[in-house]
Coordinates of C-alpha atoms and ligand atoms in Angstrom, one line a residue:
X1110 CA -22.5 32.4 -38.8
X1111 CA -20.3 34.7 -37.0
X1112 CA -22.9 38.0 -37.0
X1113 CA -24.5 36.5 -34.0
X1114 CA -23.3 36.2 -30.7
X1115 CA -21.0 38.6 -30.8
X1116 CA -20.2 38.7 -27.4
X1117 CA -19.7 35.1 -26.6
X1118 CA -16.8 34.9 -29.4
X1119 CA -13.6 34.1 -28.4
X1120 CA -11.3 37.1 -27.9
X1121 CA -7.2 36.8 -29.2
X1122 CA -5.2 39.8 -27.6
X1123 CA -2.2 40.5 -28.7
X1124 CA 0.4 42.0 -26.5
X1125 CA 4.3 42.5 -26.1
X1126 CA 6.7 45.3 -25.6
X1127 CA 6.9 48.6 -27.9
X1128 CA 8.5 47.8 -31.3
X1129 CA 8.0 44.0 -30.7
X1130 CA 6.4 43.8 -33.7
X1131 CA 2.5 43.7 -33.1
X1132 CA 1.0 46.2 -35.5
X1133 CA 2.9 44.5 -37.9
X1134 CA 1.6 41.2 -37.4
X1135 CA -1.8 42.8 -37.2
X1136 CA -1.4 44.4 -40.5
X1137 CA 0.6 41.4 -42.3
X1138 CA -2.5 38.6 -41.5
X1139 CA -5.7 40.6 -41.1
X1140 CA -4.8 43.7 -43.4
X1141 CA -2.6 42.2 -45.9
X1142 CA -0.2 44.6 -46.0
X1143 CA 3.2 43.6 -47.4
X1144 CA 6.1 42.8 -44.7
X1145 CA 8.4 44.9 -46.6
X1146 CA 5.4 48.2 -46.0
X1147 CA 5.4 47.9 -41.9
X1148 CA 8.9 49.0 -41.7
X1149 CA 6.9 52.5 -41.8
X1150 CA 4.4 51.8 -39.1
X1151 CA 4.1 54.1 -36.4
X1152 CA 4.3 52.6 -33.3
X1153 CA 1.4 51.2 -31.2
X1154 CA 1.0 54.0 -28.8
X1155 CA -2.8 53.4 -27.6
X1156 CA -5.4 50.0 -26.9
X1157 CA -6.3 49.3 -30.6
X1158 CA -9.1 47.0 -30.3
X1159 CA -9.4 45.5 -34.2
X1160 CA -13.0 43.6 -35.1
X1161 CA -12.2 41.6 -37.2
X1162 CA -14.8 39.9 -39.9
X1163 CA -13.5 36.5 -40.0
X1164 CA -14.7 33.0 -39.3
X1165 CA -14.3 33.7 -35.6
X1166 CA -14.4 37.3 -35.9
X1167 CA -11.7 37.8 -32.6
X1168 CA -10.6 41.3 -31.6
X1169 CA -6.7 42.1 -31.8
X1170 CA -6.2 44.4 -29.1
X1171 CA -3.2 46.0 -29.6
X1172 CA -1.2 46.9 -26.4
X1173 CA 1.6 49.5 -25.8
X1174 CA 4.1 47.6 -24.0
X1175 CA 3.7 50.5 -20.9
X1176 CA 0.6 49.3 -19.7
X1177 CA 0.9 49.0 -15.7
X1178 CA -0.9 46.4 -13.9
X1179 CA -0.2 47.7 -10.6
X1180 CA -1.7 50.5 -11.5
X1181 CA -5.1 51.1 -9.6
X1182 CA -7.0 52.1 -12.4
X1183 CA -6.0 49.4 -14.8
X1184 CA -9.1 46.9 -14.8
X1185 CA -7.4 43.5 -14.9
X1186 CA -10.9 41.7 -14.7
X1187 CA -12.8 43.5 -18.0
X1188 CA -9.1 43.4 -20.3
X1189 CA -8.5 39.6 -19.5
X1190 CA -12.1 38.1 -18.0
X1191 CA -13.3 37.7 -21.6
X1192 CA -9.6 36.6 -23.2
X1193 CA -9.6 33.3 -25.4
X1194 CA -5.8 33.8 -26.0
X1195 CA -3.3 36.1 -24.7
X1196 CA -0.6 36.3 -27.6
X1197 CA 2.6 37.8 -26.2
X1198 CA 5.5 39.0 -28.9
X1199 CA 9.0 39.1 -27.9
X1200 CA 11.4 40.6 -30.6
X1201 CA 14.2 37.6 -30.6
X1202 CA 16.5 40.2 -31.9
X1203 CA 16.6 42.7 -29.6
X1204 CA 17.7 41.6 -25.2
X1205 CA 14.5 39.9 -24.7
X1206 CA 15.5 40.3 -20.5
X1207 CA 12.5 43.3 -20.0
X1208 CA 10.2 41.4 -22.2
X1209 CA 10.3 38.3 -20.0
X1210 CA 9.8 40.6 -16.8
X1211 CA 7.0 42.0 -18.7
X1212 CA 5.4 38.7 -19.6
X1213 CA 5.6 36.8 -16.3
X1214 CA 3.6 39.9 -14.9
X1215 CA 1.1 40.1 -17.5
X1216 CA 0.7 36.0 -17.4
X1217 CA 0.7 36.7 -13.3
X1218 CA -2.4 39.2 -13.6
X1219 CA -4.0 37.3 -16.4
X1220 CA -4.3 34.0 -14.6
X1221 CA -5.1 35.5 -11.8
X1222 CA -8.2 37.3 -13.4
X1223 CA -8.8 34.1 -16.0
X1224 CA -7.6 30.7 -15.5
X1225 CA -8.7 29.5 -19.1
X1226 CA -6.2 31.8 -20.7
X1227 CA -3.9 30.1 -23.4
X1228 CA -0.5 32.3 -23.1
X1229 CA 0.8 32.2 -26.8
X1230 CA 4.5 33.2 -26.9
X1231 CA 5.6 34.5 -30.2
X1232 CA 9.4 34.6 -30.6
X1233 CA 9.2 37.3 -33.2
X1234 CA 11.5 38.0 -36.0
X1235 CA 13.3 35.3 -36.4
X1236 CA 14.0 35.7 -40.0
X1237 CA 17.3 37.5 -39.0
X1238 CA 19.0 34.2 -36.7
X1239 CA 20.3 31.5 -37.4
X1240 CA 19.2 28.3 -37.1
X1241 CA 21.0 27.5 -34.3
X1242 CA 20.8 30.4 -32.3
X1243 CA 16.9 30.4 -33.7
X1244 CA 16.9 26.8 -31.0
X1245 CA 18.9 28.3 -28.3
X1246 CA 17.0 31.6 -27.9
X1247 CA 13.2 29.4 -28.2
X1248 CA 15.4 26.9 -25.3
X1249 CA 16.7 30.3 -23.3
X1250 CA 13.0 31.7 -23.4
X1251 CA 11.0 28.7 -22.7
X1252 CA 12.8 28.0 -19.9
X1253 CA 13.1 30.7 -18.3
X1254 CA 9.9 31.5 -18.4
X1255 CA 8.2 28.4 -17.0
X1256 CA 11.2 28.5 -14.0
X1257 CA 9.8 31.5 -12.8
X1258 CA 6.0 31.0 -13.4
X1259 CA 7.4 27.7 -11.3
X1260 CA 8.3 30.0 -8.7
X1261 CA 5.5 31.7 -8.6
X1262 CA 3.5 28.5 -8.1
X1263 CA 2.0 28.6 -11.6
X1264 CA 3.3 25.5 -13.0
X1265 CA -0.8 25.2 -14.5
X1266 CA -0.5 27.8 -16.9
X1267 CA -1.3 26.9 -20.3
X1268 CA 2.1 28.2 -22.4
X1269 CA 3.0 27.6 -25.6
X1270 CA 5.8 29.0 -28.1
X1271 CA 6.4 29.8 -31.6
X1272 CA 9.2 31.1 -33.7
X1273 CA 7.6 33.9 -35.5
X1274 CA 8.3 36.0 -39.1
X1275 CA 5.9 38.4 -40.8
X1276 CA 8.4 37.4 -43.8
X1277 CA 7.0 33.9 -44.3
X1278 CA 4.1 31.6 -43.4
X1279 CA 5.3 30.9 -39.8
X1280 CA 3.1 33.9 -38.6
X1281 CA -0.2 32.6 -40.0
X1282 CA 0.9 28.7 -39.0
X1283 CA 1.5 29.9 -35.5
X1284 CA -2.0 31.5 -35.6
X1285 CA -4.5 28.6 -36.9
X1286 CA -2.4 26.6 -33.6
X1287 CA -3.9 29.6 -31.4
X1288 CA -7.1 30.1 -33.0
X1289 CA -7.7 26.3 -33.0
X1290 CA -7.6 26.0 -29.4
X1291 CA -10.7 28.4 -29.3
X1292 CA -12.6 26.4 -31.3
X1293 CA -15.0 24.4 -29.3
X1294 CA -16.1 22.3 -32.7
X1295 CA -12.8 21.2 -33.9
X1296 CA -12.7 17.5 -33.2
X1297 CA -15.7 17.4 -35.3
X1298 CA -14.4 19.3 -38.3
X1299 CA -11.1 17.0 -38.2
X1300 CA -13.4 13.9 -37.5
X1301 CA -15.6 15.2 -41.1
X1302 CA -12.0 16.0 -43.1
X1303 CA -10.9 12.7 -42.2
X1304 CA -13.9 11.0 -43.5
X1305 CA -14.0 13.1 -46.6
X1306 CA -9.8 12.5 -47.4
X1307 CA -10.6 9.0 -46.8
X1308 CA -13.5 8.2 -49.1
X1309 CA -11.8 10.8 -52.1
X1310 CA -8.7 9.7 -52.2
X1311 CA -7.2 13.2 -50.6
X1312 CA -4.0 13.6 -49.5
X1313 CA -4.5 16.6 -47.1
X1314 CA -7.3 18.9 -46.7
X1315 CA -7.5 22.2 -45.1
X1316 CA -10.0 24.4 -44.0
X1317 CA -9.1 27.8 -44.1
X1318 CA -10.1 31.2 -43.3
X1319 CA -10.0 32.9 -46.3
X1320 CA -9.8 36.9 -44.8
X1321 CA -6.6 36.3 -42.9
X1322 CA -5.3 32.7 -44.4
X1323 CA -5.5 31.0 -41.1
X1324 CA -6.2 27.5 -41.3
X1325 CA -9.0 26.7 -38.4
X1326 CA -9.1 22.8 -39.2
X1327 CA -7.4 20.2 -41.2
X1328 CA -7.5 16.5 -41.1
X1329 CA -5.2 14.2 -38.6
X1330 CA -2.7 13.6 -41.2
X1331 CA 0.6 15.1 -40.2
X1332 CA 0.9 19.0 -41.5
X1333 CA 4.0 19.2 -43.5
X1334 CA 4.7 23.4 -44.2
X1335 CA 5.6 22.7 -47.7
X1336 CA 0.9 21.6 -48.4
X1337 CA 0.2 24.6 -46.5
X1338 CA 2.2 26.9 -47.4
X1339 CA 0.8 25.9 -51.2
X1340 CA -2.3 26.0 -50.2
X1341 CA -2.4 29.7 -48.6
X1342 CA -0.3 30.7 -52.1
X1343 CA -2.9 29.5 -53.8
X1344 CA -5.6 32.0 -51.9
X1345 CA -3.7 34.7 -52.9
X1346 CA -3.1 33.4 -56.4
X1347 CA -7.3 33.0 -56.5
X1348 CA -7.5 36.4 -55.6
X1349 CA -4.8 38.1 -57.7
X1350 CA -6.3 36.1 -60.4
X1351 CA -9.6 37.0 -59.8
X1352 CA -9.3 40.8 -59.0
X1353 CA -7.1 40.5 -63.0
X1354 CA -9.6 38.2 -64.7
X1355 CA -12.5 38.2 -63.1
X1356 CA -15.1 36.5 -64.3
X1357 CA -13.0 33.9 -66.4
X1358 CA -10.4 33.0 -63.8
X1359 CA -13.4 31.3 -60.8
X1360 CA -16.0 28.8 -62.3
X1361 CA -18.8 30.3 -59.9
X1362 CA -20.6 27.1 -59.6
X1363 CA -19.9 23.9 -61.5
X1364 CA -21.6 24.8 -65.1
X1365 CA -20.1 28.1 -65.2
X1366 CA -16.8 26.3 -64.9
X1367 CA -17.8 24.1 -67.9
X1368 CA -18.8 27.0 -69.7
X1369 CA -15.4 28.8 -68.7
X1370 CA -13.7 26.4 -70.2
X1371 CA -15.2 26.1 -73.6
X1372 CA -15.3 30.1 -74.1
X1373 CA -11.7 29.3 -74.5
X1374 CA -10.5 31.2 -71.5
X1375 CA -6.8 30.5 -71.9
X1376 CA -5.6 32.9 -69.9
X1377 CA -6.3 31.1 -66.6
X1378 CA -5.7 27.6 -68.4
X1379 CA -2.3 29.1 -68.4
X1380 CA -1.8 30.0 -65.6
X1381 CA -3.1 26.9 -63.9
X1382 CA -0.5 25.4 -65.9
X1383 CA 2.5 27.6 -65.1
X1384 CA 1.7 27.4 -61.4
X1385 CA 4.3 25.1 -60.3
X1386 CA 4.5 25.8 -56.5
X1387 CA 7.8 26.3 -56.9
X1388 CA 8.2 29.7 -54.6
X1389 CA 6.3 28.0 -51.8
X1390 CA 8.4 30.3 -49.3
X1391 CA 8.3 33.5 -51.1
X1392 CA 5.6 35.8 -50.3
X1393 CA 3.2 36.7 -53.2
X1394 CA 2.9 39.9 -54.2
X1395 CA 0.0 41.0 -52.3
X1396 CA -2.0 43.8 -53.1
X1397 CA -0.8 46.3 -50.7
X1398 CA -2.6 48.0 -47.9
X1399 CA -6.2 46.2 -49.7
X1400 CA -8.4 45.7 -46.7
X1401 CA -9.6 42.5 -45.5
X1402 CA -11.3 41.0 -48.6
X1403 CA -14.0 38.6 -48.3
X1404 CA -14.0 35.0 -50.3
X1405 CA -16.9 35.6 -51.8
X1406 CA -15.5 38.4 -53.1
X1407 CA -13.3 36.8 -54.8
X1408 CA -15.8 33.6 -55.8
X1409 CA -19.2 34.4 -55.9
X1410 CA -19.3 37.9 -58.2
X1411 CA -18.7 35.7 -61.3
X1412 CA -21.5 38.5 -62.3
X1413 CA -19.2 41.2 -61.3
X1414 CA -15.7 40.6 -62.7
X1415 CA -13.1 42.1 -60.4
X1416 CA -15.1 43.9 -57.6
X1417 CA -13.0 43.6 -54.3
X1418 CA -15.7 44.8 -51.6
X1419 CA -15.1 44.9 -48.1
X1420 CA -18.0 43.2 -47.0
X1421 CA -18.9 39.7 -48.2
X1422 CA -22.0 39.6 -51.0
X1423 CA -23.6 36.5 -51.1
X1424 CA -25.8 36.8 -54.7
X1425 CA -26.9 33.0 -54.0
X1426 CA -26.7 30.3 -51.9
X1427 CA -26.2 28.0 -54.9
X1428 CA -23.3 30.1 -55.9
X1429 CA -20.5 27.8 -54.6
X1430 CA -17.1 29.1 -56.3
X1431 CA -14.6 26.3 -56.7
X1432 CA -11.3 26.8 -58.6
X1433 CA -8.9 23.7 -59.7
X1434 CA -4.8 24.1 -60.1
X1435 CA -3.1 21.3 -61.8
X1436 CA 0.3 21.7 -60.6
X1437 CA 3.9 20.2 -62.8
X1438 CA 4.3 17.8 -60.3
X1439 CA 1.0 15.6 -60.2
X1440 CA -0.2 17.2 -57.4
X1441 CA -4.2 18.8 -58.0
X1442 CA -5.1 21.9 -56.0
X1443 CA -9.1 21.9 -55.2
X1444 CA -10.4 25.0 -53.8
X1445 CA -14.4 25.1 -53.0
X1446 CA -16.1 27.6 -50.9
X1447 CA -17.3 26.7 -48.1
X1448 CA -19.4 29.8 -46.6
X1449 CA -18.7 32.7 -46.3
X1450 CA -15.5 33.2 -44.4
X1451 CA -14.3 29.2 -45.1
X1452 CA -13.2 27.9 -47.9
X1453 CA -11.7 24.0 -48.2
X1454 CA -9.1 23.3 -50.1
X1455 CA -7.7 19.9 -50.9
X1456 CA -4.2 18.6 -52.1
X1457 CA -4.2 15.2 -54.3
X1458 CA -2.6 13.4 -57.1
X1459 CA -4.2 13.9 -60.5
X1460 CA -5.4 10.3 -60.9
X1461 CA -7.9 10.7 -58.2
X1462 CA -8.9 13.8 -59.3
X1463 CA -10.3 12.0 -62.6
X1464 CA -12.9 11.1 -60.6
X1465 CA -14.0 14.4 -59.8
X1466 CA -17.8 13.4 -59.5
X1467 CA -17.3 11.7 -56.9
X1468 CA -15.0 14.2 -55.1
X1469 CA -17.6 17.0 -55.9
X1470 CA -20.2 15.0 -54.0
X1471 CA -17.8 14.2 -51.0
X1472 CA -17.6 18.0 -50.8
X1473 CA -20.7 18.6 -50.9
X1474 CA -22.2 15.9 -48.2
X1475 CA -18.7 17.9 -46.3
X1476 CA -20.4 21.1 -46.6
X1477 CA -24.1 19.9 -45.3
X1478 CA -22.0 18.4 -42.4
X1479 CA -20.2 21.5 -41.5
X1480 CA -23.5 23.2 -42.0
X1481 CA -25.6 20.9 -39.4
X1482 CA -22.7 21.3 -36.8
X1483 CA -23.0 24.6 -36.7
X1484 CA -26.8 24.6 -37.0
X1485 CA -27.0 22.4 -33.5
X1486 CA -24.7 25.4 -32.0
X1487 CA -27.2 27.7 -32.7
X1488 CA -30.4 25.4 -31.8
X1489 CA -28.5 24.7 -28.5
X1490 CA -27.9 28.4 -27.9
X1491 CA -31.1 29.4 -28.2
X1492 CA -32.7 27.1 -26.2
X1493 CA -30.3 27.7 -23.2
X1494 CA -31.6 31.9 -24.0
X1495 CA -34.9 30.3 -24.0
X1496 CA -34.3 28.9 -20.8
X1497 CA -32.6 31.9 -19.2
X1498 CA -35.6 34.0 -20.1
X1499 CA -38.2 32.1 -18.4
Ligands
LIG2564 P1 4.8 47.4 -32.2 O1 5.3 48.7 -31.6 O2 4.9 46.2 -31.3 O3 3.5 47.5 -32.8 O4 5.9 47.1 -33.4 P2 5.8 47.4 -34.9 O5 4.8 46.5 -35.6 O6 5.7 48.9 -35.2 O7 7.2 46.8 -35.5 C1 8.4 47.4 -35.1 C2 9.5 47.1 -36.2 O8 9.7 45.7 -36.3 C3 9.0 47.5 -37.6 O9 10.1 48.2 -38.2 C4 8.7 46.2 -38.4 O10 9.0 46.3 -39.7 C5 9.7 45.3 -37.6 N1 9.2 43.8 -37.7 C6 8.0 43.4 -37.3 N2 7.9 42.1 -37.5 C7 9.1 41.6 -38.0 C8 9.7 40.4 -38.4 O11 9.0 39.3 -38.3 N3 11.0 40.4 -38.8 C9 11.7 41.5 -38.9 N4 13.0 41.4 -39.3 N5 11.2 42.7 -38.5 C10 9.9 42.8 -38.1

């Protein structure tokens, strides 16, 4: 999917004063690094431009909050022409007065450059406010900022703002809103989740990317935190459990599942069990400064118990992992790959999920959709090269 066109892919940047907080946000959702580890980061002191091996494969360039516009030398046009999103982080606990200077000039000389530009405010580390002072600095910022891109007769901009944490899932909700936004095929993948919930009886389904635990689509039912934030455990539970188990914690396709199940590995069996949701704030123990790690690392190598490699290994198409969690509650958790970045996972009561035929088939016809859509990308791209070259 993504190893083509690498140029035309959408670009996140990620900008903000020193000691904002950007390496760590780097580090926390693409590198999986623990929040608790960044506290000895070195500052950003140089353009860090990241490639990232995801669904959309963006670059995180990481900016030292000196940079100079005015400068000359600095070329405005190559940093922002290509830019999907300009992400700008303002530490909320620190006078955010120089940060809003610096981010009315940057959004000045972005949009000047690049009128498509999404400017992404993050209103970083807000784990240490309070609620109320959480809604009066987001008020304070927000309008400040569009006042005096007002003044400056930008009142087009596209601005949006986020209260930010590396300390729980508000950083990687705050992302899948950015990286949905670059997603030209998004109506379709919500239009084909909404079809599948429907006809299966799901409550909510997410599509997520499994490298940084961004969700890039889910259907148009409302997104409370409580599903996602469950859901993204449960990637890290899959691969924790994997990276222990191997072999017998991931059915790698249906009949190895079956198979799991009656060589009497109890050991997963029990831990589907235990797996009550409960901590659906805390942060999982991750496995430290582990690089980026692949889904079908953790799904397909049913062959290869344990191996974490950096680069995804596809032994077989018809290898589709899919992994099942029957929470205390009711409540089924249905994980299926879905390439090689994506994988789907579903919420829904157990009673449906007796009828798991038919949900298997939903998924599947789900999977051949999301397949043809991006198929027709690709026909349609080479036929406008095609064209180009004659
Ligand atoms: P950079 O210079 O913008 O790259 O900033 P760093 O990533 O080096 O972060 C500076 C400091 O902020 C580090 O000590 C981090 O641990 C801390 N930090 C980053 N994100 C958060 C957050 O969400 N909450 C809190 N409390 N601290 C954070």
């Amino acid at each position: 999917l993504a190893d083509e066109d690498r140029e035309s892919r959408p670009r996140l940047m990620l900008m903000g004063l020193r000691r904002s907080g950007k390496s760590s946000i780097q580090r926390v959702v693409f590198h999986k690094m623990s929040p608790t580890e960044t506290l000895f980061l070195e500052s950003t002191s140089k353009i860090n431009k990241d490639n990232i091996h995801s669904f959309i494969d963006f670059q995180v360039w990481d900016f030292p909050g000196q940079m100079d516009f005015f400068d000359p030398t600095f070329d405005t046009t190559a940093i922002f022409g290509e830019v999907g999103a300009l992400v700008f982080v303002i530490d909320s606990q620190d006078d955010y007065m120089e940060a809003l200077a610096r981010l009315h000039s940057t959004v000045v000389a972005a949009y000047r450059v690049n009128p498509n530009i999404t400017f992404e405010v993050f209103i970083h580390k807000v784990d240490g406010l309070s609620e109320d002072y959480k809604i009066d600095t987001q008020r304070d910022i927000q309008q400040t900022t569009t006042d005096e891109l007002a003044d400056a007769g930008l009142e087009n901009v596209q601005l949006a703002f986020y209260l930010t944490s590396i300390y729980d899932h508000s950083i990687f909700e705050a992302f899948s809103k950015v990286i949905q936004k670059l997603i030209p095929q998004l109506p379709t993948l919500e239009n084909l989740l909404n079809i599948l919930c429907a006809n299966s009886g799901i409550e909510k389904a997410f599509l997520f990317d499994v490298i940084s635990k961004i969700y890039i689509a889910t259907d148009s039912s409302p997104v409370d935190s409580q599903s996602y934030e469950i859901c993204s455990d449960m990637i890290d539970v899959i691969i924790d459990i994997s990276s222990i188990y191997g072999r017998a914690a991931i059915g790698a396709k249906s009949e190895g599942y079956l198979e799991d199940q009656q060589d009497g590995h109890d050991d997963w069996t029990q831990q589907q069990d235990d797996y009550d949701g409960s901590n659906g704030n805390s942060q999982h123990p991750r496995q430290g400064t582990q690089d980026s790690r692949p889904p079908s690392a953790l799904v397909s190598n049913s062959s290869r118990a344990g191996s974490l490699n950096n680069h995804p290994v596809r032994t077989s198409d018809n290898h589709e992992a899919f992994s099942v969690i029957k929470m205390g509650n009711g409540t089924v958790l249905y994980l299926r790959e879905v390439n090689k970045y994506l994988a789907l996972i579903c919420l829904l009561r157990a009673e449906t999920f007796e009828k798991q035929g038919l949900i298997d088939y939903n998924v599947h016809c789900f999977k051949e959709a999301m397949d043809q859509v991006f198929e027709l990308k690709r026909a349609e791209r080479t036929r406008r090269e095609m064209e180009a070259n004659q």
